[in-house]
Coordinates of N, CA and C and ligand atoms in Angstrom, one line a residue:
M29 N 2.5 21.6 -23.8 CA 2.7 20.5 -24.8 C 1.7 19.4 -24.4
M30 N 1.2 18.8 -25.5 CA 0.3 17.7 -25.2 C 1.0 16.4 -24.9
A31 N 0.5 15.7 -23.9 CA 1.1 14.4 -23.5 C 1.0 13.4 -24.6
P32 N 2.0 12.5 -24.8 CA 1.9 11.5 -25.8 C 0.7 10.5 -25.5
R33 N 0.2 9.9 -26.5 CA -1.0 9.1 -26.4 C -0.8 8.0 -25.3
T34 N 0.4 7.4 -25.3 CA 0.6 6.2 -24.4 C 0.5 6.7 -22.9
S35 N 1.0 7.9 -22.7 CA 1.1 8.3 -21.3 C -0.4 8.7 -20.8
I36 N -1.2 9.1 -21.7 CA -2.6 9.4 -21.4 C -3.3 8.0 -21.0
A37 N -2.9 7.0 -21.8 CA -3.5 5.7 -21.6 C -3.1 5.1 -20.3
E38 N -1.8 5.3 -19.9 CA -1.3 4.7 -18.7 C -1.6 5.6 -17.5
F39 N -1.6 6.9 -17.6 CA -1.7 7.8 -16.5 C -2.8 8.8 -16.7
P40 N -4.1 8.3 -16.8 CA -5.1 9.3 -17.0 C -5.3 10.3 -15.9
T41 N -5.3 11.5 -16.1 CA -5.5 12.6 -15.1 C -6.6 13.6 -15.5
P42 N -7.1 14.3 -14.5 CA -8.0 15.4 -14.9 C -7.4 16.4 -15.8
E43 N -6.0 16.6 -15.7 CA -5.3 17.6 -16.5 C -5.3 17.1 -18.0
A44 N -5.1 15.8 -18.1 CA -5.1 15.2 -19.5 C -6.4 15.4 -20.2
F45 N -7.5 15.2 -19.4 CA -8.8 15.3 -19.9 C -9.1 16.8 -20.3
A46 N -8.7 17.7 -19.4 CA -8.9 19.1 -19.7 C -8.1 19.5 -21.0
A47 N -6.9 19.0 -21.1 CA -6.0 19.3 -22.3 C -6.5 18.7 -23.6
D48 N -7.0 17.5 -23.5 CA -7.5 16.8 -24.8 C -8.6 15.9 -24.5
P49 N -9.8 16.5 -24.3 CA -11.0 15.7 -23.9 C -11.4 14.7 -25.0
S50 N -11.1 15.0 -26.3 CA -11.4 14.1 -27.3 C -10.6 12.8 -27.2
L51 N -9.3 12.9 -27.0 CA -8.4 11.8 -27.0 C -8.8 10.9 -25.7
V52 N -8.9 11.6 -24.6 CA -9.2 10.8 -23.4 C -10.6 10.1 -23.5
S53 N -11.6 10.8 -24.1 CA -12.9 10.2 -24.3 C -12.8 9.0 -25.2
L54 N -12.0 9.1 -26.3 CA -11.9 8.0 -27.2 C -11.2 6.8 -26.5
F55 N -10.2 7.1 -25.7 CA -9.5 6.0 -24.9 C -10.5 5.3 -24.0
Y56 N -11.3 6.1 -23.3 CA -12.3 5.5 -22.4 C -13.4 4.8 -23.1
A57 N -13.8 5.3 -24.2 CA -14.9 4.7 -25.0 C -14.4 3.3 -25.5
W58 N -13.1 3.2 -25.8 CA -12.4 2.0 -26.2 C -12.4 1.0 -25.0
R59 N -11.9 1.5 -23.9 CA -11.9 0.6 -22.7 C -13.3 0.1 -22.3
K60 N -14.3 1.0 -22.4 CA -15.6 0.5 -22.1 C -16.1 -0.5 -23.1
H61 N -15.8 -0.3 -24.4 CA -16.1 -1.3 -25.4 C -15.5 -2.6 -25.1
M62 N -14.2 -2.6 -24.7 CA -13.6 -3.9 -24.4 C -14.2 -4.5 -23.1
A63 N -14.5 -3.7 -22.1 CA -15.1 -4.2 -20.9 C -16.5 -4.9 -21.2
L64 N -17.3 -4.2 -22.1 CA -18.6 -4.8 -22.5 C -18.5 -6.0 -23.3
K65 N -17.4 -6.1 -24.1 CA -17.2 -7.4 -24.8 C -16.8 -8.5 -23.9
A66 N -16.2 -8.2 -22.8 CA -15.8 -9.3 -21.8 C -17.1 -9.8 -21.1
Q67 N -17.0 -11.0 -20.7 CA -18.2 -11.6 -19.9 C -17.7 -11.9 -18.5
P68 N -18.7 -11.7 -17.5 CA -18.4 -12.1 -16.2 C -17.9 -13.6 -16.1
N69 N -17.0 -13.9 -15.3 CA -16.6 -15.3 -15.1 C -17.3 -16.0 -13.9
L70 N -17.0 -17.2 -13.7 CA -17.7 -17.9 -12.6 C -17.4 -17.3 -11.2
G71 N -16.2 -16.7 -11.1 CA -15.9 -16.0 -9.9 C -16.8 -14.9 -9.6
H72 N -17.1 -14.1 -10.6 CA -18.1 -13.0 -10.5 C -19.5 -13.5 -10.1
Y73 N -19.9 -14.6 -10.8 CA -21.2 -15.1 -10.5 C -21.3 -15.7 -9.1
A74 N -20.2 -16.4 -8.7 CA -20.2 -17.0 -7.3 C -20.3 -16.0 -6.2
L75 N -19.5 -14.9 -6.4 CA -19.6 -13.8 -5.4 C -20.9 -13.1 -5.4
A76 N -21.5 -13.0 -6.6 CA -22.9 -12.4 -6.6 C -23.9 -13.2 -5.9
E77 N -23.8 -14.6 -6.1 CA -24.7 -15.5 -5.4 C -24.5 -15.4 -3.9
L78 N -23.2 -15.4 -3.5 CA -22.9 -15.3 -2.0 C -23.5 -14.0 -1.4
A79 N -23.4 -12.9 -2.2 CA -23.9 -11.6 -1.7 C -25.4 -11.7 -1.6
K80 N -26.1 -12.4 -2.5 CA -27.6 -12.5 -2.4 C -28.0 -13.3 -1.2
R81 N -27.2 -14.2 -0.8 CA -27.6 -15.1 0.3 C -27.1 -14.7 1.6
K82 N -26.1 -13.9 1.7 CA -25.5 -13.5 3.0 C -25.8 -12.1 3.3
E83 N -26.6 -11.9 4.4 CA -27.1 -10.6 4.7 C -25.9 -9.6 5.0
N84 N -25.0 -10.1 5.8 CA -23.9 -9.3 6.3 C -22.6 -9.6 5.5
F85 N -22.7 -9.2 4.2 CA -21.5 -9.4 3.3 C -21.3 -8.2 2.6
L86 N -20.1 -7.8 2.4 CA -19.7 -6.6 1.6 C -18.5 -6.9 0.7
C87 N -18.6 -6.6 -0.5 CA -17.5 -6.8 -1.5 C -16.9 -5.5 -1.8
L88 N -15.6 -5.3 -1.6 CA -14.9 -4.1 -2.0 C -14.0 -4.5 -3.2
T89 N -14.1 -3.7 -4.2 CA -13.4 -4.1 -5.4 C -12.7 -2.8 -6.0
Q90 N -11.5 -3.1 -6.6 CA -10.8 -2.1 -7.3 C -11.0 -2.1 -8.8
N91 N -11.8 -3.2 -9.2 CA -12.1 -3.4 -10.6 C -13.1 -2.3 -11.1
V92 N -12.8 -1.8 -12.3 CA -13.7 -0.7 -12.8 C -14.5 -1.3 -14.0
D93 N -14.4 -2.6 -14.3 CA -14.9 -3.2 -15.5 C -16.4 -3.4 -15.6
G94 N -17.1 -3.2 -14.5 CA -18.5 -3.4 -14.4 C -19.0 -4.8 -14.5
L95 N -18.1 -5.8 -14.4 CA -18.4 -7.2 -14.5 C -19.2 -7.7 -13.3
S96 N -18.9 -7.2 -12.1 CA -19.7 -7.7 -11.0 C -21.1 -7.3 -11.1
F97 N -21.3 -6.0 -11.5 CA -22.7 -5.6 -11.8 C -23.4 -6.4 -12.8
R98 N -22.7 -6.7 -13.9 CA -23.3 -7.5 -15.0 C -23.6 -9.0 -14.5
A99 N -22.8 -9.4 -13.5 CA -23.1 -10.8 -13.0 C -24.2 -10.8 -12.0
G100 N -24.8 -9.6 -11.7 CA -26.0 -9.6 -10.9 C -25.7 -9.4 -9.4
H101 N -24.4 -8.9 -9.1 CA -24.0 -8.6 -7.7 C -24.9 -7.5 -7.2
P102 N -25.6 -7.7 -6.0 CA -26.5 -6.6 -5.5 C -25.6 -5.4 -5.2
E103 N -26.1 -4.2 -5.7 CA -25.3 -3.0 -5.5 C -25.1 -2.6 -4.1
S104 N -26.1 -3.0 -3.2 CA -26.0 -2.6 -1.8 C -24.8 -3.4 -1.1
K105 N -24.3 -4.4 -1.8 CA -23.2 -5.2 -1.2 C -22.0 -5.1 -2.0
L106 N -21.8 -4.0 -2.7 CA -20.7 -3.8 -3.6 C -20.2 -2.4 -3.5
R107 N -18.9 -2.2 -3.2 CA -18.3 -0.9 -3.1 C -17.2 -0.8 -4.2
L108 N -17.4 0.1 -5.2 CA -16.4 0.2 -6.3 C -15.4 1.3 -5.9
L109 N -14.3 0.8 -5.3 CA -13.3 1.8 -4.7 C -12.8 2.7 -5.8
H110 N -12.6 2.2 -7.0 CA -12.1 3.1 -8.1 C -13.1 3.5 -9.1
G111 N -14.4 3.3 -8.8 CA -15.4 3.7 -9.7 C -15.7 2.7 -10.8
S112 N -16.4 3.1 -11.8 CA -16.8 2.1 -12.9 C -16.7 2.7 -14.2
I113 N -16.2 2.0 -15.2 CA -16.1 2.4 -16.5 C -17.4 2.6 -17.2
L114 N -18.5 2.0 -16.5 CA -19.9 2.1 -17.1 C -20.6 3.4 -16.5
D115 N -19.9 4.1 -15.6 CA -20.5 5.3 -15.1 C -19.9 6.6 -15.8
V116 N -20.7 7.6 -15.8 CA -20.2 8.9 -16.3 C -20.6 10.0 -15.3
K117 N -19.8 11.0 -15.3 CA -20.2 12.2 -14.4 C -19.7 13.5 -15.1
C118 N -20.2 14.6 -14.5 CA -20.0 15.9 -15.2 C -18.5 16.3 -14.8
F119 N -17.7 16.7 -15.8 CA -16.4 17.1 -15.6 C -16.3 18.4 -14.8
D120 N -17.4 19.2 -15.0 CA -17.5 20.5 -14.3 C -18.0 20.4 -12.9
E121 N -18.2 19.1 -12.5 CA -18.6 18.8 -11.1 C -19.9 19.5 -10.6
C122 N -20.9 19.5 -11.6 CA -22.2 20.1 -11.2 C -23.0 19.1 -10.3
G123 N -22.5 17.9 -10.2 CA -23.1 16.8 -9.4 C -23.8 15.7 -10.2
Y124 N -23.9 15.9 -11.5 CA -24.6 14.9 -12.4 C -23.7 13.7 -12.5
E125 N -24.4 12.5 -12.3 CA -23.8 11.2 -12.4 C -24.8 10.3 -13.1
K126 N -24.3 9.4 -13.9 CA -25.2 8.3 -14.5 C -24.5 7.0 -14.3
H127 N -25.2 6.0 -13.7 CA -24.6 4.7 -13.5 C -25.0 3.7 -14.5
H128 N -24.2 2.7 -14.8 CA -24.5 1.6 -15.7 C -25.0 2.0 -17.0
D129 N -24.3 2.9 -17.6 CA -24.6 3.4 -19.0 C -23.9 2.4 -19.9
L130 N -24.8 1.6 -20.6 CA -24.2 0.5 -21.4 C -24.1 0.9 -22.9
S131 N -24.3 2.2 -23.2 CA -24.2 2.6 -24.6 C -22.7 2.4 -25.1
D132 N -22.7 1.9 -26.3 CA -21.4 1.5 -26.9 C -21.5 1.7 -28.4
P133 N -21.0 2.7 -29.1 CA -20.2 3.8 -28.5 C -21.1 4.8 -27.7
P134 N -20.5 5.6 -26.8 CA -21.3 6.5 -26.0 C -22.0 7.6 -26.8
C135 N -21.4 7.9 -28.0 CA -22.1 8.9 -28.9 C -21.5 8.6 -30.3
P136 N -22.1 9.1 -31.4 CA -21.6 8.8 -32.7 C -20.2 9.2 -33.0
A137 N -19.8 10.4 -32.4 CA -18.4 10.8 -32.7 C -17.3 9.9 -32.1
L138 N -17.7 9.1 -31.1 CA -16.7 8.2 -30.5 C -16.8 6.8 -31.1
A139 N -17.5 6.6 -32.2 CA -17.7 5.3 -32.8 C -16.4 4.6 -33.2
P140 N -15.3 5.4 -33.6 CA -14.0 4.7 -33.9 C -13.5 3.8 -32.7
A141 N -13.9 4.2 -31.5 CA -13.4 3.4 -30.3 C -14.1 2.1 -30.2
S142 N -15.2 1.9 -30.9 CA -16.0 0.7 -30.7 C -15.9 -0.3 -31.9
E143 N -14.9 0.0 -32.8 CA -14.7 -1.0 -33.9 C -13.9 -2.2 -33.4
N144 N -14.2 -3.3 -34.0 CA -13.5 -4.5 -33.6 C -12.4 -4.8 -34.7
Y145 N -11.3 -5.2 -34.2 CA -10.1 -5.6 -35.0 C -9.7 -7.0 -34.7
P146 N -9.1 -7.8 -35.6 CA -8.5 -9.1 -35.3 C -7.4 -8.9 -34.2
P147 N -7.2 -9.9 -33.3 CA -6.3 -9.8 -32.2 C -4.9 -9.4 -32.6
H148 N -4.4 -9.8 -33.9 CA -3.1 -9.5 -34.2 C -2.9 -8.1 -34.8
Q149 N -4.0 -7.4 -35.0 CA -3.9 -6.1 -35.7 C -4.0 -5.0 -34.7
T150 N -3.1 -4.0 -34.7 CA -3.2 -2.9 -33.8 C -4.3 -2.0 -34.3
M151 N -5.1 -1.7 -33.3 CA -6.2 -0.8 -33.6 C -5.7 0.6 -34.0
P152 N -6.2 1.3 -35.0 CA -5.6 2.6 -35.4 C -5.6 3.6 -34.3
L153 N -6.5 3.5 -33.4 CA -6.6 4.4 -32.3 C -5.4 4.3 -31.3
L154 N -4.8 3.1 -31.3 CA -3.7 2.8 -30.4 C -2.3 2.9 -31.1
D155 N -2.4 3.1 -32.4 CA -1.2 3.2 -33.2 C -0.7 4.6 -33.2
P156 N 0.5 4.9 -32.6 CA 1.0 6.3 -32.5 C 1.3 6.9 -33.9
N157 N 1.5 6.0 -34.9 CA 1.8 6.5 -36.3 C 0.5 7.0 -37.0
I158 N -0.6 6.7 -36.5 CA -1.9 7.1 -37.2 C -2.5 8.2 -36.3
P159 N -2.8 9.4 -37.0 CA -3.4 10.5 -36.2 C -4.7 10.0 -35.7
T160 N -5.1 10.5 -34.5 CA -6.4 10.1 -33.9 C -7.4 10.9 -34.7
P161 N -8.7 10.4 -34.7 CA -9.7 11.1 -35.5 C -10.0 12.4 -34.8
K162 N -10.2 13.4 -35.6 CA -10.5 14.7 -35.1 C -12.0 14.8 -34.6
I163 N -12.1 15.1 -33.4 CA -13.5 15.2 -32.9 C -13.7 16.6 -32.3
E164 N -14.8 17.2 -32.7 CA -15.1 18.6 -32.2 C -15.6 18.4 -30.8
L165 N -15.3 19.4 -30.0 CA -15.8 19.4 -28.6 C -17.3 19.3 -28.5
E166 N -18.0 20.0 -29.4 CA -19.5 20.0 -29.4 C -20.0 18.6 -29.7
D167 N -19.2 17.7 -30.3 CA -19.7 16.4 -30.6 C -19.5 15.4 -29.5
L168 N -18.7 15.8 -28.5 CA -18.5 14.9 -27.3 C -19.8 14.9 -26.4
P169 N -20.0 13.9 -25.6 CA -21.1 13.8 -24.7 C -21.1 15.0 -23.7
H170 N -22.2 15.7 -23.6 CA -22.3 16.8 -22.6 C -23.2 16.5 -21.5
C171 N -23.0 17.1 -20.4 CA -23.8 16.9 -19.2 C -25.3 17.4 -19.4
P172 N -26.3 16.5 -19.2 CA -27.7 16.9 -19.4 C -28.2 17.8 -18.3
N173 N -27.4 17.9 -17.3 CA -27.9 18.8 -16.1 C -27.5 20.2 -16.3
C174 N -26.2 20.5 -16.4 CA -25.7 21.9 -16.5 C -25.6 22.3 -17.9
K175 N -25.6 21.3 -18.9 CA -25.5 21.6 -20.3 C -24.2 22.0 -20.8
T176 N -23.3 22.5 -19.9 CA -22.0 23.0 -20.4 C -20.9 22.1 -20.2
G177 N -20.9 21.3 -19.1 CA -19.8 20.4 -18.7 C -19.7 19.2 -19.7
L178 N -18.5 18.7 -19.9 CA -18.4 17.5 -20.7 C -18.6 16.3 -19.7
L179 N -19.0 15.2 -20.3 CA -19.2 14.0 -19.4 C -17.8 13.2 -19.4
R180 N -17.4 12.8 -18.3 CA -16.1 12.1 -18.1 C -16.5 10.7 -17.5
P181 N -15.6 9.8 -17.6 CA -15.8 8.4 -17.0 C -15.8 8.5 -15.5
G182 N -16.7 7.7 -14.9 CA -16.8 7.7 -13.4 C -15.8 6.8 -12.8
V183 N -14.5 7.0 -13.2 CA -13.4 6.2 -12.6 C -12.5 7.2 -11.9
V184 N -11.7 6.6 -10.9 CA -10.8 7.5 -10.2 C -9.5 7.6 -11.0
W185 N -9.2 8.8 -11.3 CA -7.9 9.1 -12.1 C -6.8 9.4 -11.2
F186 N -5.6 9.3 -11.7 CA -4.4 9.6 -11.0 C -4.5 11.1 -10.4
G187 N -4.1 11.2 -9.2 CA -4.2 12.6 -8.6 C -5.6 12.8 -8.0
E188 N -6.5 11.9 -8.1 CA -7.9 12.1 -7.5 C -8.0 11.2 -6.3
G189 N -8.7 11.7 -5.3 CA -8.9 10.9 -4.1 C -10.1 9.9 -4.3
L190 N -10.2 8.9 -3.5 CA -11.3 8.0 -3.5 C -12.5 8.7 -2.9
D191 N -13.7 8.2 -3.1 CA -14.9 8.8 -2.6 C -14.9 8.7 -1.0
T192 N -14.8 9.8 -0.4 CA -14.6 9.8 1.1 C -15.9 9.3 1.8
T193 N -17.1 9.6 1.2 CA -18.3 9.1 1.8 C -18.4 7.6 1.7
M194 N -17.9 7.0 0.6 CA -17.9 5.6 0.5 C -16.9 5.0 1.5
L195 N -15.7 5.6 1.6 CA -14.7 5.0 2.5 C -15.2 5.1 3.9
M196 N -15.9 6.1 4.3 CA -16.4 6.2 5.7 C -17.5 5.2 5.9
G197 N -18.3 4.9 4.9 CA -19.4 3.9 5.0 C -18.7 2.5 5.2
I198 N -17.6 2.3 4.5 CA -17.0 1.0 4.6 C -16.4 0.8 6.0
D199 N -15.8 1.9 6.5 CA -15.2 1.8 7.9 C -16.3 1.6 8.9
N200 N -17.4 2.3 8.7 CA -18.5 2.1 9.7 C -19.0 0.6 9.6
W201 N -19.1 0.1 8.4 CA -19.6 -1.3 8.3 C -18.6 -2.2 9.0
I202 N -17.3 -2.0 8.9 CA -16.3 -2.8 9.5 C -16.4 -2.7 11.1
M203 N -16.7 -1.5 11.5 CA -16.8 -1.3 13.0 C -18.0 -1.8 13.7
Q204 N -19.0 -2.2 12.9 CA -20.3 -2.5 13.5 C -20.4 -3.8 14.3
G205 N -19.4 -4.7 14.1 CA -19.5 -5.9 14.8 C -18.4 -6.8 14.5
R206 N -18.5 -8.1 14.9 CA -17.4 -9.1 14.6 C -17.4 -9.4 13.1
I207 N -16.3 -9.7 12.6 CA -16.1 -10.1 11.2 C -15.6 -11.6 11.2
D208 N -16.3 -12.5 10.6 CA -15.9 -13.9 10.6 C -14.8 -14.2 9.6
L209 N -15.0 -13.6 8.4 CA -14.1 -14.0 7.3 C -13.8 -12.9 6.4
M210 N -12.5 -12.7 6.0 CA -12.1 -11.7 5.0 C -11.5 -12.5 3.9
L211 N -12.2 -12.4 2.7 CA -11.7 -13.1 1.5 C -10.9 -12.1 0.7
V212 N -9.7 -12.4 0.4 CA -8.8 -11.6 -0.4 C -8.7 -12.3 -1.8
I213 N -9.3 -11.7 -2.8 CA -9.4 -12.4 -4.1 C -8.6 -11.7 -5.2
G214 N -7.7 -12.4 -5.8 CA -7.0 -11.8 -6.9 C -6.0 -10.8 -6.6
T215 N -5.7 -10.6 -5.3 CA -4.7 -9.6 -4.9 C -4.1 -10.2 -3.7
A216 N -3.1 -9.6 -3.1 CA -2.4 -10.2 -1.9 C -2.9 -9.4 -0.7
A217 N -2.9 -10.2 0.4 CA -3.4 -9.6 1.7 C -2.4 -8.5 2.2
V218 N -1.2 -8.5 1.7 CA -0.2 -7.5 2.2 C -0.1 -6.3 1.2
V219 N -0.8 -6.3 0.1 CA -0.8 -5.2 -0.8 C -1.9 -4.3 -0.6
Y220 N -1.7 -3.0 -0.6 CA -2.7 -2.0 -0.4 C -3.6 -1.8 -1.6
P221 N -4.9 -1.5 -1.5 CA -5.6 -1.2 -0.2 C -6.1 -2.4 0.5
A222 N -6.0 -3.6 -0.1 CA -6.5 -4.8 0.6 C -5.8 -5.0 1.9
A223 N -4.5 -4.6 2.0 CA -3.7 -4.8 3.3 C -4.4 -4.0 4.4
G224 N -4.8 -2.8 4.2 CA -5.4 -2.0 5.2 C -6.7 -2.6 5.7
Y225 N -7.5 -3.1 4.8 CA -8.8 -3.7 5.1 C -8.6 -5.0 5.8
T226 N -7.6 -5.8 5.4 CA -7.3 -7.1 6.0 C -7.0 -6.9 7.5
R227 N -6.1 -5.9 7.7 CA -5.7 -5.6 9.1 C -6.9 -5.2 10.0
K228 N -7.8 -4.3 9.4 CA -9.0 -3.9 10.1 C -9.9 -5.1 10.4
A229 N -10.1 -6.0 9.4 CA -10.9 -7.1 9.6 C -10.4 -8.1 10.6
Q230 N -9.0 -8.2 10.6 CA -8.4 -9.1 11.6 C -8.6 -8.6 13.0
R231 N -8.6 -7.3 13.2 CA -8.8 -6.7 14.5 C -10.2 -7.0 14.9
K232 N -11.2 -7.2 14.0 CA -12.5 -7.5 14.3 C -12.8 -9.1 14.4
G233 N -11.7 -9.8 14.4 CA -11.7 -11.2 14.6 C -11.7 -12.1 13.3
A234 N -11.5 -11.5 12.2 CA -11.6 -12.2 10.9 C -10.5 -13.2 10.7
V235 N -10.8 -14.4 10.2 CA -9.9 -15.3 9.6 C -9.7 -14.8 8.1
V236 N -8.5 -14.9 7.6 CA -8.3 -14.4 6.2 C -8.1 -15.6 5.3
A237 N -8.8 -15.5 4.1 CA -8.6 -16.5 3.1 C -8.2 -15.8 1.8
V238 N -7.0 -16.1 1.3 CA -6.5 -15.5 0.0 C -6.8 -16.5 -1.1
V239 N -7.4 -16.0 -2.2 CA -7.6 -16.8 -3.4 C -6.8 -16.2 -4.5
N240 N -5.8 -16.8 -5.0 CA -4.9 -16.2 -6.0 C -4.1 -17.3 -6.7
P241 N -3.8 -17.2 -8.0 CA -3.0 -18.2 -8.7 C -1.5 -18.1 -8.2
D242 N -1.1 -17.0 -7.7 CA 0.3 -16.7 -7.4 C 0.5 -17.0 -5.9
S243 N 1.4 -18.0 -5.6 CA 1.7 -18.4 -4.3 C 2.3 -17.3 -3.4
D244 N 3.0 -16.3 -4.1 CA 3.5 -15.2 -3.3 C 2.5 -14.4 -2.5
S245 N 1.2 -14.5 -3.0 CA 0.2 -13.7 -2.4 C -0.3 -14.3 -1.1
A246 N 0.3 -15.4 -0.7 CA 0.0 -16.0 0.6 C 0.8 -15.4 1.7
Q247 N 1.7 -14.5 1.3 CA 2.6 -13.9 2.3 C 1.8 -13.2 3.4
G248 N 2.4 -13.3 4.6 CA 1.8 -12.6 5.7 C 0.6 -13.3 6.4
L249 N 0.2 -14.5 5.8 CA -0.9 -15.2 6.5 C -0.4 -16.0 7.7
T250 N -1.3 -16.2 8.6 CA -0.9 -17.0 9.8 C -1.4 -18.4 9.7
S251 N -1.1 -19.2 10.7 CA -1.5 -20.6 10.7 C -3.0 -20.8 10.7
S252 N -3.8 -19.8 11.2 CA -5.2 -19.9 11.2 C -5.9 -19.4 10.0
D253 N -5.1 -18.9 9.0 CA -5.6 -18.3 7.8 C -5.6 -19.4 6.7
F254 N -6.2 -19.1 5.5 CA -6.2 -20.0 4.4 C -5.7 -19.4 3.1
F255 N -5.1 -20.3 2.3 CA -4.6 -19.9 1.0 C -5.1 -20.9 0.0
F256 N -5.9 -20.4 -1.0 CA -6.4 -21.3 -2.1 C -5.7 -20.8 -3.4
Q257 N -4.8 -21.7 -3.9 CA -4.1 -21.3 -5.1 C -4.9 -21.7 -6.3
G258 N -5.2 -20.6 -7.1 CA -6.0 -20.8 -8.3 C -6.7 -19.5 -8.6
S259 N -7.4 -19.5 -9.8 CA -8.1 -18.2 -10.1 C -9.5 -18.2 -9.4
A260 N -10.0 -17.0 -9.3 CA -11.4 -16.9 -8.7 C -12.4 -17.7 -9.4
A261 N -12.3 -17.8 -10.7 CA -13.3 -18.5 -11.5 C -13.2 -20.0 -11.1
E262 N -12.0 -20.6 -10.9 CA -11.9 -22.0 -10.5 C -12.4 -22.2 -9.1
I263 N -11.8 -21.4 -8.2 CA -11.9 -21.6 -6.7 C -13.3 -21.3 -6.1
L264 N -13.8 -20.1 -6.4 CA -14.9 -19.6 -5.7 C -16.2 -20.4 -5.8
P265 N -16.6 -20.9 -7.0 CA -17.8 -21.8 -7.0 C -17.7 -23.0 -6.1
Q266 N -16.5 -23.6 -6.0 CA -16.3 -24.7 -5.1 C -16.3 -24.3 -3.7
L267 N -15.6 -23.2 -3.4 CA -15.5 -22.7 -2.0 C -16.8 -22.4 -1.4
F268 N -17.7 -21.8 -2.2 CA -19.0 -21.3 -1.7 C -20.1 -22.4 -1.9
E269 N -19.8 -23.5 -2.4 CA -20.8 -24.5 -2.8 C -21.8 -24.8 -1.7
G270 N -21.3 -24.9 -0.4 CA -22.1 -25.2 0.7 C -23.1 -24.1 1.0
V271 N -22.9 -22.9 0.5 CA -23.8 -21.8 0.8 C -24.7 -21.5 -0.4
I272 N -24.1 -21.5 -1.6 CA -24.8 -21.1 -2.8 C -25.4 -22.3 -3.6
G273 N -24.9 -23.5 -3.4 CA -25.3 -24.6 -4.2 C -24.3 -24.9 -5.3
V274 N -24.7 -25.8 -6.2 CA -23.8 -26.2 -7.3 C -24.0 -25.2 -8.5
M275 N -22.9 -24.6 -9.0 CA -23.0 -23.7 -10.1 C -22.6 -24.4 -11.4
D276 N -23.5 -24.2 -12.4 CA -23.1 -24.8 -13.7 C -22.1 -23.9 -14.5
E277 N -21.7 -24.3 -15.7 CA -20.6 -23.6 -16.3 C -21.0 -22.2 -16.9
N278 N -22.4 -22.0 -16.8 CA -22.9 -20.7 -17.2 C -23.1 -19.7 -16.0
G279 N -22.7 -20.2 -14.9 CA -22.8 -19.3 -13.7 C -24.2 -19.4 -13.1
K280 N -25.0 -20.4 -13.5 CA -26.4 -20.5 -12.9 C -26.3 -21.6 -11.8
I281 N -27.1 -21.4 -10.8 CA -27.2 -22.4 -9.7 C -28.1 -23.5 -10.1
E282 N -27.7 -24.7 -10.0 CA -28.5 -25.8 -10.4 C -29.7 -26.0 -9.4
E283 N -30.9 -26.2 -9.9 CA -32.0 -26.4 -9.1 C -31.9 -27.8 -8.5
K284 N -32.3 -27.9 -7.2 CA -32.3 -29.2 -6.5 C -33.4 -30.1 -7.0
Ligands
ZN26 ZN1 -22.9 19.2 -15.3

C-alpha cells in the first residue's frame, strides 16, 4: 500500500522514494523551490564573515536549506550534517553527486512544484483532495553517470546514517587542539547532536555560548558559559562585530 502524502512529507525514507519516486520528487522540488525563495538572514551572513576571517573555525549545521552556502559561507568551513536540498545524488548509488544545483524546477515534469500561490491558498500539491500530477518515471531526472538511476535529493532521510567520512573529519578537527569557543545557535546545548559536540568541545577547553530566542535552551550551561537570548539574525552581527566589523542591513560589511 502506498503511504499517504502527509507521511511522505513528514517521514521521507528511501522506501517511500522507491515506492513513489514521482511524489517524493515533487515534494522535494517544492521544498527546494521554497528554500530558494527564502533569503539568507544576517545570522547566515555574520557566520559566513566569521568563517572567512577565522582560520580555525568550523560550522556544523543540521539545516538543509542551502542558505549558508548562498550567504557565501566558505565550504571548507561548513559541514552539512543532514546534507543539502540543493544537492542531488544517484538513487542507485553509482557514486554520482551534484552540489548546489539551483535549477527550479529541476526538470519540466516537476514544474507544478515550483508554482507560487498566495499564502492563504493551499497549494494543490499539498491538498490531499486533489490528485497529484501523474509523472512518468522517464520524465524524472536521471543520473547522467549510470543513466539508469533516478536522481534523489542529497539530504539524509529517515533510516539513513550520516556521512561517516564527514563525521570522522569533524572528530579529527575537534581532537587536533584546544577549542576556545563553542557557539550553539538556534538549538540547545543539551539537545543532540549539538549536545554531543558541546561535550566534546568542553573537554577541549571550550566556553559555550548559546544563541537562542528560547530561554529554556540555556539549560545545562555553567557560570563560565554565555547565553544570548534572541535570534541569530539579531545577535550574531553584534556578537561578531569586533572581528567582522559593522554589518549593514543587507549583510554587507561597511567599509572603514
Ligand atoms: Zn547513477
